[in-house]
XYZ file of C-alpha atoms in Angstrom:
527
model
C -22.390 1.740 30.144
C -22.897 0.494 26.245
C -25.909 1.074 24.037
C -24.886 -1.706 22.561
C -25.877 -3.061 26.082
C -29.240 -1.839 26.560
C -30.391 -3.709 22.929
C -33.404 -6.303 22.709
C -31.611 -9.957 22.606
C -31.704 -11.266 19.517
C -33.246 -14.748 20.539
C -36.450 -13.472 21.084
C -36.457 -9.807 18.587
C -37.463 -9.766 15.134
C -34.659 -8.994 13.053
C -35.723 -5.323 12.943
C -34.230 -5.545 16.740
C -30.703 -7.108 15.283
C -30.860 -3.841 12.698
C -30.998 -1.563 15.675
C -28.105 -3.804 17.454
C -25.222 -3.869 14.674
C -26.759 0.217 14.177
C -25.793 0.969 17.417
C -22.411 -0.642 17.662
C -21.155 0.320 14.343
C -22.423 4.118 15.460
C -20.614 4.025 18.580
C -17.160 2.583 17.121
C -17.884 5.927 13.936
C -18.751 7.881 17.095
C -16.237 6.840 19.669
C -13.244 8.802 21.667
C -10.036 7.950 20.151
C -8.065 6.065 22.547
C -4.999 3.800 22.350
C -5.732 1.204 20.218
C -6.262 2.994 17.078
C -2.869 4.404 18.188
C -1.900 0.557 18.281
C -4.105 -0.250 15.365
C -1.640 2.557 12.873
C 1.473 1.921 14.698
C 0.964 -2.916 14.289
C -0.017 -1.237 10.674
C 2.818 1.235 9.727
C 5.145 -1.435 10.793
C 4.398 -3.169 7.988
C 4.248 -0.185 5.718
C 8.067 0.618 6.476
C 8.884 -3.081 5.754
C 7.096 -2.195 2.759
C 8.559 0.192 1.267
C 12.061 -0.490 2.573
C 12.088 -3.982 0.892
C 10.697 -2.788 -2.252
C 12.746 -0.034 -2.817
C 15.385 -1.160 -0.908
C 16.769 -3.234 -3.855
C 17.060 0.187 -6.355
C 20.865 0.481 -4.692
C 20.986 -2.916 -3.908
C 21.181 -3.695 -8.156
C 24.234 -1.469 -8.175
C 26.511 -2.818 -5.764
C 25.620 -5.907 -7.720
C 26.767 -5.177 -10.426
C 30.029 -3.699 -8.939
C 30.226 -7.525 -8.021
C 29.097 -9.883 -10.526
C 29.201 -7.288 -13.471
C 32.188 -6.101 -13.319
C 32.652 -7.395 -18.246
C 29.025 -5.359 -18.097
C 31.456 -2.036 -16.889
C 29.843 -2.965 -13.016
C 26.415 -2.790 -14.449
C 23.596 -5.070 -14.297
C 22.553 -6.487 -17.657
C 19.183 -4.458 -19.130
C 16.955 -8.252 -18.485
C 18.823 -8.528 -15.572
C 17.965 -5.204 -13.843
C 14.245 -4.922 -15.105
C 14.093 -8.534 -13.405
C 15.622 -7.874 -9.640
C 12.933 -4.821 -9.622
C 9.831 -5.876 -10.904
C 9.288 -9.277 -9.408
C 8.717 -8.355 -6.402
C 5.647 -6.234 -8.119
C 4.111 -9.315 -10.177
C 4.286 -11.342 -6.676
C 2.863 -7.636 -5.627
C -0.275 -7.616 -7.246
C -0.630 -12.167 -7.160
C -0.537 -11.057 -3.293
C -2.697 -8.493 -3.043
C -5.746 -9.792 -5.182
C -5.663 -12.913 -2.997
C -5.120 -11.532 0.101
C -7.119 -9.258 -0.589
C -9.847 -12.535 -1.376
C -9.100 -14.667 1.179
C -9.692 -11.746 3.710
C -12.985 -11.441 3.375
C -13.489 -15.235 2.775
C -11.650 -16.606 5.856
C -11.311 -13.033 8.221
C -8.929 -10.523 8.950
C -7.239 -12.186 11.544
C -6.756 -15.207 10.003
C -4.632 -13.565 7.161
C -3.205 -10.648 9.678
C 0.265 -11.604 10.026
C 0.050 -14.682 7.527
C 1.077 -12.105 4.814
C 4.097 -11.042 7.115
C 5.809 -14.113 7.601
C 5.922 -14.501 4.231
C 7.847 -11.616 3.663
C 10.441 -11.853 6.931
C 10.953 -15.836 4.953
C 11.509 -14.409 1.399
C 13.695 -10.805 3.225
C 16.272 -13.545 4.867
C 15.597 -15.816 2.436
C 17.213 -13.155 -0.396
C 19.654 -12.103 1.797
C 21.072 -15.633 1.476
C 20.911 -15.798 -2.315
C 24.253 -16.696 -4.508
C 25.461 -17.886 -7.238
C 25.585 -21.877 -8.201
C 26.475 -24.356 -10.418
C 22.554 -24.408 -11.060
C 21.244 -21.266 -10.594
C 22.967 -17.644 -10.733
C 22.792 -15.156 -7.614
C 20.089 -12.589 -9.690
C 17.591 -15.677 -10.859
C 17.525 -16.719 -6.518
C 16.897 -12.983 -5.691
C 14.204 -12.366 -8.066
C 12.973 -15.485 -7.206
C 12.235 -14.804 -3.925
C 11.848 -11.179 -4.642
C 8.811 -12.790 -6.086
C 6.965 -14.379 -3.062
C 8.263 -10.648 -0.889
C 6.138 -8.997 -3.323
C 3.008 -11.669 -1.940
C 3.870 -11.029 1.178
C 3.997 -6.999 0.930
C 0.776 -7.548 -1.782
C -1.230 -9.130 1.699
C -0.460 -5.918 3.962
C -2.373 -3.709 1.053
C -5.740 -4.723 1.497
C -5.765 -6.462 5.174
C -3.702 -2.629 6.615
C -6.377 -1.049 4.942
C -9.045 -2.542 5.809
C -8.693 -3.380 9.475
C -7.233 0.129 9.590
C -10.868 1.185 9.003
C -13.235 -0.681 9.797
C -12.114 -0.286 13.252
C -11.347 4.081 13.408
C -13.356 6.284 13.863
C -15.008 8.599 11.056
C -14.049 11.212 12.048
C -10.112 10.368 12.454
C -10.290 7.492 9.808
C -7.999 9.403 6.542
C -6.031 10.075 9.189
C -5.736 7.035 10.519
C -5.215 5.191 7.199
C -2.925 8.021 5.775
C -0.682 7.107 8.837
C -0.734 4.048 8.406
C -0.213 4.582 4.671
C 2.859 7.565 5.611
C 4.849 4.610 6.378
C 5.626 4.008 3.125
C 7.650 7.544 2.612
C 10.070 6.136 6.267
C 10.118 2.754 4.583
C 11.314 3.893 1.581
C 13.719 6.768 3.618
C 14.596 4.140 6.225
C 16.283 2.094 2.909
C 18.434 4.591 2.116
C 20.085 5.700 5.393
C 20.839 1.790 6.250
C 22.220 1.417 2.760
C 24.340 4.867 3.536
C 25.517 3.236 7.262
C 26.736 0.144 5.808
C 28.433 1.668 3.067
C 29.805 4.017 5.753
C 31.183 1.365 8.086
C 32.683 -1.234 5.083
C 34.367 1.604 3.384
C 37.921 0.598 4.607
C 37.509 -2.789 3.580
C 35.297 -1.792 0.160
C 38.912 0.040 -1.118
C 40.718 -2.472 -0.380
C 38.579 -4.855 -2.113
C 35.673 -4.643 -3.770
C 33.903 -7.217 -2.643
C 33.194 -6.255 -0.011
C 29.739 -5.152 -1.130
C 28.542 -8.647 -0.870
C 28.558 -8.432 2.588
C 26.833 -4.761 2.275
C 23.859 -5.513 -0.520
C 23.348 -8.831 2.323
C 23.011 -6.784 5.283
C 20.313 -4.560 3.892
C 18.505 -6.522 2.332
C 18.700 -8.250 5.252
C 17.583 -5.735 7.347
C 14.492 -5.742 6.416
C 13.067 -8.480 8.535
C 13.608 -6.608 11.346
C 10.373 -4.819 12.078
C 8.532 -7.395 10.477
C 9.155 -9.453 13.079
C 8.462 -6.751 15.526
C 5.312 -6.271 14.836
C 4.304 -10.295 13.516
C 2.953 -11.423 17.112
C 0.867 -7.764 17.459
C -0.542 -8.845 14.051
C -1.591 -12.317 14.958
C -3.030 -11.919 18.423
C -5.561 -8.701 16.970
C -8.953 -8.986 16.575
C -10.984 -9.292 14.321
C -13.599 -6.268 13.318
C -17.108 -6.618 14.000
C -17.891 -4.902 10.707
C -16.277 -8.831 10.014
C -17.924 -10.783 12.547
C -21.549 -9.596 11.653
C -21.588 -9.133 8.088
C -19.559 -11.782 6.556
C -19.869 -14.254 9.600
C -23.490 -13.458 10.937
C -23.271 -13.180 13.736
C -25.223 -9.898 14.947
C -24.759 -10.248 19.206
C -20.853 -11.808 19.328
C -19.901 -8.889 16.831
C -22.495 -7.017 19.112
C -20.324 -8.320 22.489
C -16.539 -7.322 20.744
C -17.185 -3.900 19.853
C -17.703 -3.725 23.281
C -15.949 -5.203 24.427
C -13.113 -3.280 21.743
C -14.745 0.207 23.519
C -14.081 -0.641 26.707
C -10.757 -2.377 27.082
C -8.834 -1.839 23.850
C -8.057 -4.667 22.199
C -9.518 -7.756 24.573
C -11.933 -9.574 22.074
C -15.454 -9.821 23.782
C -15.712 -12.609 26.395
C -18.339 -14.802 26.102
C -18.199 -18.400 25.440
C -20.524 -20.420 22.698
C -23.802 -21.168 24.284
C -24.225 -16.547 24.144
C -23.900 -16.842 20.692
C -26.756 -16.025 19.154
C -28.315 -17.961 15.989
C -26.474 -16.996 13.122
C -28.333 -13.704 10.897
C -29.378 -13.243 7.355
C -28.014 -10.844 5.674
C -26.744 -9.930 1.725
C -23.288 -12.866 1.166
C -20.873 -12.904 -1.158
C -21.128 -14.923 -4.111
C -19.626 -14.926 -7.502
C -22.954 -13.285 -8.245
C -24.126 -11.223 -5.932
C -20.571 -9.545 -6.237
C -22.306 -9.493 -10.761
C -25.221 -8.478 -9.269
C -23.245 -5.353 -6.555
C -21.116 -3.923 -9.048
C -23.587 -4.704 -12.006
C -25.064 -1.551 -10.916
C -23.296 1.885 -12.121
C -23.229 3.682 -9.119
C -21.226 0.967 -7.261
C -19.175 -0.654 -10.386
C -18.303 2.960 -11.498
C -15.802 3.745 -8.109
C -14.215 -0.162 -8.132
C -13.582 1.086 -11.751
C -12.552 4.719 -10.668
C -10.389 3.379 -7.915
C -8.711 0.218 -9.866
C -7.952 3.200 -12.753
C -7.133 5.839 -10.921
C -4.634 3.550 -9.176
C -3.024 2.050 -11.677
C -2.259 5.898 -13.061
C -0.563 6.588 -10.439
C 2.198 3.351 -9.970
C 2.748 4.489 -13.746
C 4.716 6.878 -13.047
C 4.631 6.999 -8.885
C 6.662 3.083 -9.803
C 8.382 3.559 -13.243
C 10.357 6.705 -11.379
C 11.008 5.453 -8.383
C 13.064 2.189 -9.434
C 14.306 4.249 -12.465
C 16.207 7.449 -10.410
C 19.613 7.344 -11.188
C 18.468 9.953 -14.296
C 17.062 12.696 -12.037
C 20.796 11.988 -10.029
C 23.241 12.384 -13.016
C 20.884 15.078 -13.195
C 21.805 16.807 -9.633
C 25.543 15.454 -10.097
C 25.597 12.697 -7.869
C 25.790 9.801 -9.889
C 28.978 8.650 -10.856
C 32.524 8.688 -8.756
C 36.879 8.266 -8.867
C 35.586 4.796 -7.553
C 32.703 2.089 -6.640
C 32.336 3.380 -2.926
C 31.954 7.121 -3.733
C 29.868 6.812 -7.074
C 27.261 3.929 -4.529
C 27.579 6.938 -1.645
C 26.684 9.396 -4.472
C 23.608 7.565 -5.221
C 23.027 7.011 -1.572
C 22.628 10.538 0.039
C 21.036 11.369 -4.088
C 18.129 9.371 -2.738
C 18.073 10.305 1.484
C 17.465 13.781 -0.869
C 14.862 13.193 -3.113
C 13.992 11.785 -0.514
C 13.478 14.433 2.541
C 12.870 16.862 -0.321
C 9.447 16.133 -1.315
C 8.429 12.475 -0.771
C 8.442 12.297 3.232
C 6.225 15.381 3.327
C 3.119 14.826 0.854
C 2.285 11.759 2.856
C 2.450 14.121 6.720
C 0.603 16.788 4.948
C -1.586 14.166 3.613
C -2.222 13.197 7.003
C -2.920 16.305 8.460
C -5.306 18.012 5.678
C -7.053 14.656 4.824
C -10.579 14.626 7.134
C -10.331 18.420 6.396
C -9.693 19.346 2.788
C -10.940 15.394 1.912
C -9.726 12.561 -0.224
C -11.051 13.225 -3.844
C -9.545 17.257 -3.597
C -6.121 15.709 -2.892
C -6.470 13.283 -5.074
C -7.758 15.089 -8.325
C -5.504 18.349 -7.258
C -2.326 15.827 -7.068
C -4.007 14.643 -10.662
C -3.611 17.899 -11.741
C -0.563 18.986 -10.209
C 1.881 16.082 -11.713
C -0.261 16.700 -15.368
C 1.533 19.882 -15.121
C 4.342 19.213 -13.072
C 5.404 15.844 -15.570
C 4.495 18.333 -18.845
C 6.544 21.145 -18.051
C 10.094 18.393 -17.242
C 8.847 16.548 -20.341
C 8.860 18.976 -22.792
C 11.072 20.565 -21.369
C 13.984 18.965 -19.728
C 16.737 19.595 -22.116
C 16.210 22.823 -22.292
C 15.839 22.799 -17.845
C 19.228 20.738 -17.248
C 20.642 22.660 -20.221
C 19.545 26.054 -17.764
C 19.922 24.530 -14.365
C 20.650 21.346 -12.560
C 19.293 23.754 -9.334
C 15.380 24.848 -11.045
C 14.939 20.411 -12.398
C 15.668 19.566 -8.353
C 12.511 22.069 -7.979
C 10.033 20.188 -10.108
C 10.943 16.892 -10.310
C 10.520 17.541 -5.707
C 7.467 19.367 -6.368
C 6.407 16.330 -8.384
C 7.542 13.989 -5.077
C 5.112 16.386 -2.708
C 2.004 15.700 -5.149
C 2.970 12.360 -5.156
C 1.833 11.739 -1.284
C 0.100 14.135 -0.910
C -1.986 13.109 -4.313
C -3.580 10.612 -5.550
C -0.456 7.909 -3.824
C -2.249 8.497 -0.692
C -5.129 8.385 -1.146
C -5.756 5.678 -3.815
C -5.083 3.890 -0.594
C -7.608 4.971 1.163
C -10.802 5.462 -0.811
C -10.692 1.281 -1.543
C -10.654 0.225 2.383
C -14.062 2.828 2.052
C -15.916 2.362 -0.558
C -17.199 -1.026 -0.763
C -19.221 -3.412 1.281
C -18.057 -4.866 3.349
C -18.155 -8.188 2.481
C -16.321 -6.819 -0.223
C -13.892 -4.643 1.333
C -10.813 -6.434 1.493
C -11.170 -7.901 -2.158
C -12.549 -4.567 -3.434
C -9.300 -2.909 -1.597
C -6.620 -6.345 -3.367
C -8.238 -5.487 -6.527
C -7.720 -1.964 -7.128
C -4.302 -2.378 -5.588
C -3.331 -4.842 -8.095
C -5.375 -3.169 -10.846
C -2.680 -0.359 -9.481
C 0.677 -2.732 -9.012
C -0.118 -2.985 -13.225
C 0.583 -0.014 -13.742
C 3.937 -0.296 -11.598
C 5.470 -4.020 -14.279
C 4.162 -2.158 -16.979
C 6.082 1.055 -15.747
C 9.480 -0.927 -14.789
C 9.159 -2.643 -18.456
C 8.614 0.678 -20.858
C 11.142 1.725 -18.554
C 14.281 -0.604 -18.700
C 12.770 -1.198 -22.915
C 12.376 2.831 -24.181
C 15.248 4.751 -21.762
C 17.634 4.180 -24.153
C 16.343 4.708 -27.405
C 18.927 6.995 -29.043
C 21.756 6.492 -25.817
C 21.657 6.267 -23.070
C 18.438 8.316 -21.246
C 18.260 9.717 -24.155
C 14.327 9.056 -24.568
C 13.566 10.589 -20.283
C 11.995 12.617 -21.851
C 9.528 10.742 -23.867
C 8.163 9.026 -21.091
C 7.984 11.352 -19.428
C 5.827 13.365 -20.880
C 3.344 9.557 -21.173
C 3.420 9.973 -17.392
C 1.996 13.522 -17.978
C -1.241 11.955 -20.192
C -1.737 9.568 -17.881
C -1.217 11.975 -14.848
C -4.721 13.146 -17.243
C -6.522 10.378 -17.474
C -5.749 9.994 -13.934
C -8.024 13.459 -13.541
C -10.890 11.790 -15.312
C -10.626 8.093 -13.286
C -11.228 10.420 -9.748
C -14.448 11.843 -11.077
C -15.954 9.260 -10.605
C -15.262 7.676 -6.592
C -17.536 9.673 -4.183
C -16.296 11.854 -1.478
C -16.423 9.774 1.808
C -14.635 12.113 4.371
C -17.354 12.458 7.493
C -20.027 9.536 5.838
C -19.583 6.164 7.687
C -18.876 3.440 6.089
C -21.632 1.429 5.998
C -23.486 5.024 3.852
C -21.053 3.986 1.546
C -21.670 0.683 0.638
C -24.047 1.654 -1.883
C -26.179 -0.929 -0.045
C -29.451 0.417 1.163
C -29.166 -0.089 5.085
C -32.714 0.195 6.665
C -33.611 -3.735 7.721
C -30.903 -4.594 6.494
C -30.911 -7.499 8.208
C -32.541 -10.319 6.706
C -32.136 -8.503 3.314
C -29.680 -12.045 2.221
C -32.650 -14.409 3.284
C -34.743 -11.687 1.221
C -33.249 -12.179 -2.017
C -32.707 -15.793 -1.400
C -36.062 -15.657 -1.556
C -36.535 -13.869 -4.724
C -33.892 -16.007 -6.430
């Protein structure tokens, strides 16, 4: 029988017994045997990240198709402002969604918000796939609008999936579980290219006979993004609330303890209790603007938020700057251009598949299997160091390397992709889901993630504006040098975050857990 059930009844015990009850419930979650519900939580959250990555990076391939259909007079390419707009729109929306959903998940609950973001993604995905020219609105303007909405849904997925996974995870495997969820990003990016390839090949004869058949191809590619979201929707809407939210934010220790016991004994089912069984609310620290300032105003806590947020910002400057503008990479390795539209698009898609299989996908899964052994901080620090070195080599030796060997250039770029994902791209997602108190965990993750997307917006706008200074792709070497400097700053911001391996979420919260129940009452009386 669970130890939780043996603890004293809340109605007849002082605060110290509620502390015991809370600690016992959390300890059983932290030390639980890895089971089917943990796997299910990873799958349900992971499908969301698969969808997010698919939707974000599919536009890189679709943008090329749009040029052949709607911008024939511009050499079959999107104008620079249009190309930037369709690619950056989702990042702008994501930045908003991360912050808003992060705050809402701490305010109204993880369960209440989980699934809402997926509904937004489904609606926006269908909307962009059906976008068309009209007298009042161009097709690309409609795509930008729907991708902005799509981004809001994608943004909501970041703090919700991270926090729900971390709060249900065992301490021993928390890093691997969160890394596995995030690793689906790599599978999603790869799937976008694979689906695009399948649809393109299926339409080969039609496209070669009439280029306008590409209009059907890009719509199918984008529209497929709602399929995994629909599959995961029911499971997200029915996931139980985390016991930590129930105890630390709803302030219902007894209810949270019973939920924890039910989670351990019956998997996804919530605790069986009537309202009469739920005892009076306890006094725990409550979220408020004054409390937020007091908590993060302490350097020991404020530096963690800054370190997590800036590290994600630095990472996304290079990650999205390259990820959504990789045409120069494909050109460098011989997978750009062709005798006709079909061949050009085929080469572009195959080149993307090669790049992702060589570096991106393996990097994610190396992190999954090592993050709870090596630790988050060493992986992030080592990743930033290696990326600094690699971008210095690629930036200052850009022309010399390409002149000497395109294969060498591909090897160096592949290594960069590897250390993105076996490095800060994974850990910047994991750490913010661990290092903040329950009442600010989702908000802190949302702030950190939104900082990252701000970096992505800066990178995409800057990349589009700067890369062609002096001629097509003539400023790429300088951009790579800038990326090297930004990666170096990430080394220093990483020093501000703690190592979270093997530590409970409460130990990482930056708060004294002794007599935690009742601390809210004490704070209020002092105020």
